[in-house]
Amino acid sequence: MKIRSAVAVLAATVAMPFGLAHATDLEVTHWWTSGGEAAAVAELAKAFDATGNHWVDGAIAGSGGTARPIMISRITGGDPMGATQFNHGRQAEELVQAGMMRDLDSVAAEGKWTDVIRPKSLLDSCTLDGHIYCVPVNIHSWPWLWLSNDAFQKVGLDVPKNWDEFVADAPKLRDAGIVPLAIGGQPWQASGAFDVLLLGLGGKDLFYKVYKDKDAEAAAGPDMAKVFKAANDARTMSKGTNVQDWNQATNLVITGKAGGQIMGDWAQGEFALAGKVAGKDYSCLPGLGYDNPMIGTGGDAFYFPKLNDEAKSKAQEDLAKVLLSPETQVAFNLKKGSLPVRGDVDLAAANDCMKKGLDILSKGNVVDWTDQLLSADSQKQKEDLMSEFFANESMTPEDAQKRFADIVASAD
């Protein structure tokens, strides 16, 4: 995206007169629109409003892939919001390089962010050329398999303990009219499921060879071939899902119409909203249930466009502080299903699945996720390929792997 030329436009159009009656209103854009997500974002709004400012909600329906271009277009077009959600990593890199985002160095120093945010890679993902440009608000980990206890009980099976057992149980679920694996039609869902299979089956070393080192030879090799075979199994198991949005796929698991779903821990918010209890109504397998599971350190962060309005700029700082307060971290993440970025908060109310995640995190079993390792363009190419692979049964795993290796070879 060519955005540097828009800096002059931004500078000329964002100035606003100081002293307006609603000068401390701050529009915050995000893509949290499902029931569980809305409950979580309400906690952020409540905490910000308590500062005397007012959260003006700018929710954009659809996934991040839908929302991000709209957010970027507004900023580059001279109509910036007060704050905007991105996934921490490289999604806002060009905006920062173009000088359109304010740094948060003074707020970070005051709040001792380097001492309280963990793992360190979260803050590193918000840092460019030595300056901090975003507030990470959670650790959202992709590598989870969510299972419907009711679905397996219906067919007389024990809840599987790992991916291999799940694949073996799939035909019996299918015979009972239950979709084994729910994957919605949004491209990022198929891509995310593939990445989870890569980490779970190939391990951290292969994951980093492919996405961090951009090793095309590894991407084309026999270990990756095993991952593509598993992706082919997942494609077969997901046939008949027939929903688009991720939360609709989660609802199939909640209602026992699907056996399971590979999805990030944000799915917990939907289970909680439906009144489902972890360990009783549903089960969760971090790392697909294999030994020594890893937590991905992806997640959400808020960035702050530069504004020529003193009151709103001050409100931006107030929001940045609130997002990382211990109280907000607990209230938000318990409803979002994610893990807090602060290592000093009390999560005694965490459910069984969140406790599993916290335990993995305490052991240091973490891996940078693809939003941190790949540019937005490379990520989009991968999403498009996986979307096509899961939708088109005529594409063989071998053909898909060849195309994947080409993407890795040119990735940045």
Coordinates of C-alpha atoms in Angstrom, one line a residue:
M1 CA 0.0 0.0 0.0
K2 CA 1.5 3.4 -1.0
I3 CA 0.6 5.7 1.9
R4 CA 3.6 7.9 2.5
S5 CA 2.3 10.5 0.1
A6 CA -0.8 10.9 2.3
V7 CA 1.1 12.4 5.2
A8 CA 0.7 15.9 3.9
V9 CA -3.0 15.3 3.4
L10 CA -3.3 14.0 7.0
A11 CA -1.5 17.0 8.4
A12 CA -3.8 19.4 6.5
T13 CA -7.0 17.8 7.5
V14 CA -6.9 16.5 11.0
A15 CA -6.7 19.8 12.9
M16 CA -9.7 20.5 15.0
P17 CA -10.6 23.5 17.2
F18 CA -9.8 23.1 20.8
G19 CA -12.6 23.5 23.4
L20 CA -15.5 21.7 21.7
A21 CA -18.2 20.5 24.1
H22 CA -17.3 16.9 23.4
A23 CA -13.6 17.3 23.1
T24 CA -12.9 14.3 25.3
D25 CA -15.0 12.0 23.1
L26 CA -12.7 9.5 21.5
E27 CA -13.7 7.2 18.7
V28 CA -12.2 3.8 18.9
T29 CA -12.5 1.5 15.9
H30 CA -12.3 -2.3 16.2
W31 CA -13.7 -5.5 14.7
W32 CA -15.1 -7.1 17.9
T33 CA -18.7 -7.6 16.9
S34 CA -19.7 -11.1 18.1
G35 CA -21.6 -11.5 21.3
G36 CA -18.6 -12.6 23.4
E37 CA -16.4 -9.9 21.8
A38 CA -19.0 -7.2 22.5
A39 CA -19.2 -8.1 26.1
A40 CA -15.4 -7.9 26.4
V41 CA -15.1 -4.5 24.6
A42 CA -17.8 -3.1 26.9
E43 CA -15.3 -3.6 29.8
L44 CA -12.8 -1.4 28.0
A45 CA -15.4 1.3 27.3
K46 CA -16.5 1.3 30.9
A47 CA -13.0 1.7 32.2
F48 CA -12.2 4.5 29.8
D49 CA -15.5 6.3 30.6
A50 CA -14.5 6.2 34.3
T51 CA -11.6 8.6 33.4
G52 CA -14.1 11.3 32.5
N53 CA -13.6 10.8 28.8
H54 CA -16.1 9.0 26.6
W55 CA -15.6 5.9 24.4
V56 CA -17.3 6.4 21.1
D57 CA -17.6 2.9 19.7
G58 CA -16.6 2.4 16.1
A59 CA -17.2 -1.3 15.6
I60 CA -16.8 -2.5 12.0
A61 CA -18.7 -5.7 11.2
G62 CA -16.7 -8.5 9.7
S63 CA -13.2 -9.9 10.4
G64 CA -10.0 -8.0 10.6
G65 CA -9.5 -8.6 6.9
T66 CA -12.6 -6.6 6.3
A67 CA -12.0 -3.9 8.9
R68 CA -8.3 -3.2 8.5
P69 CA -8.6 -1.7 5.0
I70 CA -11.4 0.6 6.2
M71 CA -9.3 1.7 9.2
I72 CA -6.2 2.3 7.1
S73 CA -8.2 4.2 4.4
R74 CA -9.6 6.6 7.1
I75 CA -6.2 7.3 8.5
T76 CA -4.5 7.9 5.1
G77 CA -7.5 9.8 3.9
G78 CA -7.3 12.4 6.7
D79 CA -10.2 11.2 8.8
P80 CA -8.3 9.4 11.7
M81 CA -10.1 7.9 14.7
G82 CA -8.8 8.4 18.2
A83 CA -7.6 4.8 18.5
T84 CA -7.8 1.7 16.4
Q85 CA -7.3 -2.0 17.0
F86 CA -4.8 -4.0 15.0
N87 CA -3.1 -7.3 15.7
H88 CA 0.2 -6.4 17.3
G89 CA 2.9 -7.1 14.8
R90 CA 3.4 -5.7 11.3
Q91 CA -0.1 -4.7 10.3
A92 CA 0.5 -1.0 11.1
E93 CA 4.1 -0.9 10.0
E94 CA 3.6 1.3 7.0
L95 CA 1.4 3.7 8.9
V96 CA 4.1 4.1 11.5
Q97 CA 6.9 4.5 8.9
A98 CA 4.8 7.2 7.2
G99 CA 4.6 9.2 10.4
M100 CA 0.9 8.8 10.9
M101 CA 1.0 7.1 14.3
R102 CA 2.0 8.7 17.6
D103 CA 4.5 7.0 19.8
L104 CA 3.7 6.1 23.4
D105 CA 7.2 6.3 24.8
S106 CA 6.3 8.6 27.7
V107 CA 3.2 6.7 28.7
A108 CA 5.2 3.4 28.5
A109 CA 8.0 4.8 30.7
E110 CA 5.5 6.1 33.3
G111 CA 3.7 2.8 33.4
K112 CA 6.9 0.7 33.4
W113 CA 5.6 -1.4 30.5
T114 CA 9.0 -3.1 30.0
D115 CA 8.6 -4.5 33.6
V116 CA 5.0 -5.6 33.6
I117 CA 4.3 -6.8 30.0
R118 CA 5.3 -10.4 29.3
P119 CA 6.5 -12.1 27.3
K120 CA 8.9 -9.4 26.0
S121 CA 8.0 -10.2 22.4
L122 CA 4.6 -8.5 22.8
L123 CA 6.2 -5.1 23.4
D124 CA 8.8 -5.8 20.8
S125 CA 6.0 -6.2 18.3
C126 CA 4.8 -2.7 19.2
T127 CA 8.3 -1.2 18.8
L128 CA 9.8 0.2 15.6
D129 CA 13.1 2.1 15.5
G130 CA 13.3 2.2 19.3
H131 CA 9.8 3.8 19.8
I132 CA 6.7 2.1 21.1
Y133 CA 3.6 2.6 19.0
C134 CA 0.9 0.4 20.4
V135 CA -0.6 -1.0 23.6
P136 CA -0.9 -4.8 23.6
V137 CA -4.1 -5.7 25.5
N138 CA -4.1 -9.5 25.3
I139 CA -2.4 -12.7 24.3
H140 CA -4.6 -14.4 21.8
S141 CA -3.3 -17.8 21.0
W142 CA -4.4 -19.7 17.9
P143 CA -3.2 -23.2 18.7
W144 CA -6.4 -24.6 20.3
L145 CA -8.8 -27.4 19.4
W146 CA -12.3 -26.9 20.9
L147 CA -14.5 -30.0 21.3
S148 CA -18.2 -30.5 21.9
N149 CA -18.6 -33.0 24.8
D150 CA -22.2 -33.5 23.8
A151 CA -21.4 -34.4 20.2
F152 CA -19.0 -37.2 21.3
Q153 CA -21.4 -38.4 24.0
K154 CA -24.2 -38.6 21.4
V155 CA -22.1 -41.1 19.3
G156 CA -20.9 -43.0 22.3
L157 CA -17.2 -41.9 22.1
D158 CA -14.9 -40.5 24.7
V159 CA -13.8 -36.9 24.0
P160 CA -10.5 -37.3 22.0
K161 CA -7.3 -36.3 23.7
N162 CA -5.4 -35.2 20.6
W163 CA -5.7 -34.5 16.9
D164 CA -5.0 -38.1 15.8
E165 CA -7.9 -39.4 17.9
F166 CA -10.1 -36.7 16.6
V167 CA -9.4 -37.6 13.0
A168 CA -10.1 -41.3 13.8
D169 CA -13.5 -40.4 15.3
A170 CA -14.5 -38.2 12.4
P171 CA -16.3 -40.9 10.4
K172 CA -18.6 -41.9 13.3
L173 CA -19.5 -38.2 13.8
R174 CA -20.2 -37.9 10.1
D175 CA -22.5 -41.0 10.2
A176 CA -24.5 -39.4 13.0
G177 CA -25.1 -36.2 11.0
I178 CA -22.5 -34.2 12.9
V179 CA -19.9 -32.1 11.0
P180 CA -16.6 -33.3 12.5
L181 CA -14.7 -30.0 12.1
A182 CA -16.3 -26.6 11.8
I183 CA -14.4 -24.1 9.6
G184 CA -16.2 -21.0 8.4
G185 CA -15.8 -19.5 5.0
Q186 CA -13.6 -16.5 5.9
P187 CA -10.0 -17.0 4.4
W188 CA -8.3 -16.3 7.7
Q189 CA -10.0 -19.3 9.4
A190 CA -8.6 -21.9 7.0
S191 CA -5.2 -20.2 7.1
G192 CA -5.2 -20.1 10.9
A193 CA -6.2 -23.8 11.1
F194 CA -3.4 -24.7 8.8
D195 CA -0.9 -22.7 11.0
V196 CA -2.1 -24.6 14.0
L197 CA -1.6 -27.9 12.3
L198 CA 1.9 -26.8 11.2
L199 CA 2.9 -25.9 14.8
G200 CA 1.2 -28.9 16.4
L201 CA 2.6 -31.5 13.9
G202 CA 5.8 -29.9 12.8
G203 CA 6.9 -28.3 16.0
K204 CA 8.4 -24.9 16.7
D205 CA 11.5 -25.5 14.7
L206 CA 9.7 -26.2 11.5
F207 CA 7.2 -23.3 12.2
Y208 CA 10.1 -20.9 12.5
K209 CA 12.0 -22.3 9.6
V210 CA 9.0 -21.6 7.4
Y211 CA 7.6 -18.3 8.8
K212 CA 10.6 -16.7 10.5
D213 CA 13.5 -17.8 8.3
K214 CA 11.4 -17.9 5.1
D215 CA 13.1 -21.3 4.3
A216 CA 11.5 -22.3 1.0
E217 CA 13.3 -25.7 1.0
A218 CA 11.7 -26.5 4.4
A219 CA 8.4 -25.4 3.1
A220 CA 8.7 -27.8 0.2
G221 CA 10.1 -30.7 2.2
P222 CA 8.8 -34.0 3.6
D223 CA 7.9 -32.6 7.1
M224 CA 5.6 -30.0 5.5
A225 CA 4.1 -32.7 3.3
K226 CA 2.8 -34.4 6.6
V227 CA 1.3 -31.1 7.5
F228 CA -0.5 -30.8 4.2
K229 CA -1.8 -34.3 4.6
A230 CA -3.3 -33.3 7.9
A231 CA -4.7 -30.2 6.2
N232 CA -6.3 -32.5 3.7
D233 CA -7.9 -34.5 6.6
A234 CA -9.1 -31.2 8.0
R235 CA -10.6 -30.2 4.6
T236 CA -12.5 -33.5 4.5
M237 CA -13.7 -33.2 8.1
S238 CA -14.9 -29.6 7.6
K239 CA -17.1 -30.4 4.5
G240 CA -20.7 -29.3 5.2
T241 CA -19.9 -26.6 7.7
N242 CA -21.8 -24.1 5.5
V243 CA -21.3 -21.0 7.6
Q244 CA -19.2 -17.9 7.0
D245 CA -18.3 -16.2 10.2
W246 CA -16.0 -17.8 12.8
N247 CA -18.5 -17.3 15.7
Q248 CA -21.1 -19.2 13.6
A249 CA -18.7 -22.1 13.3
T250 CA -18.1 -21.9 17.1
N251 CA -21.9 -22.0 17.6
L252 CA -22.0 -25.3 15.8
V253 CA -19.7 -26.7 18.4
I254 CA -21.6 -25.1 21.2
T255 CA -24.9 -26.6 20.0
G256 CA -23.3 -30.0 19.3
K257 CA -23.8 -29.8 15.5
A258 CA -20.1 -30.0 15.0
G259 CA -17.5 -32.1 16.9
G260 CA -14.8 -29.5 17.1
Q261 CA -13.2 -26.3 15.8
I262 CA -9.6 -25.2 15.5
M263 CA -9.8 -21.6 16.6
G264 CA -8.0 -19.1 18.8
D265 CA -8.8 -18.7 22.5
W266 CA -11.3 -15.9 21.6
A267 CA -13.8 -18.8 21.0
Q268 CA -14.0 -19.0 24.8
G269 CA -16.0 -15.8 24.8
E270 CA -18.7 -17.4 22.8
F271 CA -18.9 -20.5 25.1
A272 CA -19.1 -18.2 28.1
L273 CA -21.8 -16.1 26.6
A274 CA -23.8 -19.3 25.9
G275 CA -23.4 -20.3 29.6
K276 CA -21.2 -23.3 28.7
V277 CA -18.7 -24.6 31.3
A278 CA -15.2 -25.6 30.4
G279 CA -14.5 -29.3 31.2
K280 CA -18.2 -30.1 31.4
D281 CA -19.9 -28.9 28.3
Y282 CA -16.8 -28.5 26.1
S283 CA -13.2 -29.5 26.2
C284 CA -10.1 -27.6 25.0
L285 CA -6.8 -29.1 23.6
P286 CA -4.0 -26.6 23.5
G287 CA -1.5 -27.5 20.8
L288 CA -4.0 -30.0 19.4
G289 CA -3.5 -32.1 22.5
Y290 CA 0.1 -33.1 21.9
D291 CA 2.9 -33.0 24.5
N292 CA 4.5 -29.7 25.4
P293 CA 2.0 -27.5 23.7
M294 CA 2.9 -24.0 22.7
I295 CA 1.1 -20.7 23.1
G296 CA 1.1 -18.3 20.2
T297 CA 1.9 -14.7 21.2
G298 CA -0.4 -13.1 18.7
G299 CA -3.1 -10.8 20.0
D300 CA -4.7 -7.5 19.8
A301 CA -3.3 -4.0 20.3
F302 CA -4.4 -0.4 20.0
Y303 CA -2.6 2.2 17.9
F304 CA -3.1 5.9 18.1
P305 CA -3.2 8.1 15.0
K306 CA -1.6 11.6 15.3
L307 CA -4.2 14.2 16.1
N308 CA -3.9 18.0 16.2
D309 CA -6.3 18.3 19.1
E310 CA -4.9 18.7 22.6
A311 CA -7.8 17.3 24.5
K312 CA -8.1 14.2 22.2
S313 CA -4.4 13.6 22.4
K314 CA -4.6 13.7 26.2
A315 CA -7.6 11.3 26.0
Q316 CA -5.4 8.9 23.9
E317 CA -2.9 8.8 26.7
D318 CA -5.6 8.2 29.2
L319 CA -6.9 5.3 27.1
A320 CA -3.4 3.8 26.7
K321 CA -3.0 3.8 30.5
V322 CA -6.4 2.3 31.2
L323 CA -5.9 -0.5 28.7
L324 CA -3.0 -1.8 30.7
S325 CA -4.4 -1.2 34.2
P326 CA -4.6 -4.5 36.3
E327 CA -8.3 -4.1 36.8
T328 CA -9.0 -3.6 33.1
Q329 CA -6.7 -6.5 32.1
V330 CA -8.6 -8.9 34.3
A331 CA -12.2 -7.7 33.4
F332 CA -11.5 -7.6 29.7
N333 CA -9.5 -10.9 29.3
L334 CA -11.9 -13.0 31.4
K335 CA -14.7 -12.1 29.0
K336 CA -12.6 -12.2 25.8
G337 CA -11.1 -15.6 26.6
S338 CA -7.6 -14.4 26.1
L339 CA -4.6 -14.2 28.4
P340 CA -3.5 -10.9 30.0
V341 CA -0.3 -9.2 28.9
R342 CA 0.5 -8.2 32.5
G343 CA 2.3 -10.8 34.6
D344 CA 1.2 -9.4 37.9
V345 CA -2.6 -9.7 37.8
D346 CA -4.9 -12.1 39.8
L347 CA -6.8 -14.5 37.6
A348 CA -8.3 -16.7 40.3
A349 CA -11.6 -16.6 38.4
A350 CA -10.0 -18.2 35.3
N351 CA -11.8 -21.3 33.9
D352 CA -10.1 -24.6 33.2
C353 CA -9.0 -23.7 29.7
M354 CA -7.6 -20.3 30.6
K355 CA -5.7 -22.0 33.4
K356 CA -4.1 -24.4 30.9
G357 CA -3.0 -21.4 28.8
L358 CA -1.6 -19.6 31.9
D359 CA 0.3 -22.8 32.8
I360 CA 1.8 -23.1 29.3
L361 CA 2.7 -19.4 29.4
S362 CA 4.4 -19.7 32.8
K363 CA 6.7 -22.4 31.4
G364 CA 7.8 -20.1 28.6
N365 CA 6.4 -22.4 25.9
V366 CA 5.6 -19.5 23.5
V367 CA 6.0 -18.9 19.8
D368 CA 5.6 -15.7 17.8
W369 CA 2.6 -15.9 15.5
T370 CA 2.3 -15.2 11.8
D371 CA 1.1 -11.6 12.2
Q372 CA 4.4 -11.0 13.9
L373 CA 6.5 -12.9 11.4
L374 CA 5.0 -12.1 8.0
S375 CA 4.2 -8.9 6.3
A376 CA 0.5 -8.2 5.6
D377 CA 1.0 -9.0 2.0
S378 CA 2.6 -12.4 2.6
Q379 CA -0.1 -13.2 5.1
K380 CA -2.8 -12.3 2.6
Q381 CA -1.2 -14.6 0.0
K382 CA -1.2 -17.5 2.4
E383 CA -4.8 -16.8 3.4
D384 CA -5.9 -16.8 -0.2
L385 CA -4.1 -20.1 -0.9
M386 CA -5.6 -21.9 2.2
S387 CA -9.0 -20.6 1.4
E388 CA -8.8 -22.0 -2.1
F389 CA -7.4 -25.3 -0.9
F390 CA -10.2 -25.8 1.7
A391 CA -12.9 -24.8 -0.8
N392 CA -11.5 -26.7 -3.8
E393 CA -11.2 -30.5 -3.4
S394 CA -9.6 -30.8 -6.8
M395 CA -6.5 -29.1 -5.5
T396 CA -4.2 -31.8 -4.3
P397 CA -2.0 -31.4 -1.1
E398 CA 1.0 -31.7 -3.3
D399 CA -0.1 -28.8 -5.6
A400 CA -1.0 -26.7 -2.6
Q401 CA 2.4 -27.3 -1.0
K402 CA 4.2 -26.2 -4.2
R403 CA 2.3 -23.0 -4.2
F404 CA 2.9 -22.5 -0.5
A405 CA 6.7 -23.0 -1.0
D406 CA 6.6 -20.3 -3.6
I407 CA 4.9 -17.9 -1.2
V408 CA 7.5 -18.6 1.4
A409 CA 10.3 -18.1 -1.0
S410 CA 9.1 -14.5 -1.8
A411 CA 7.8 -13.7 1.7
D412 CA 8.9 -10.7 3.6

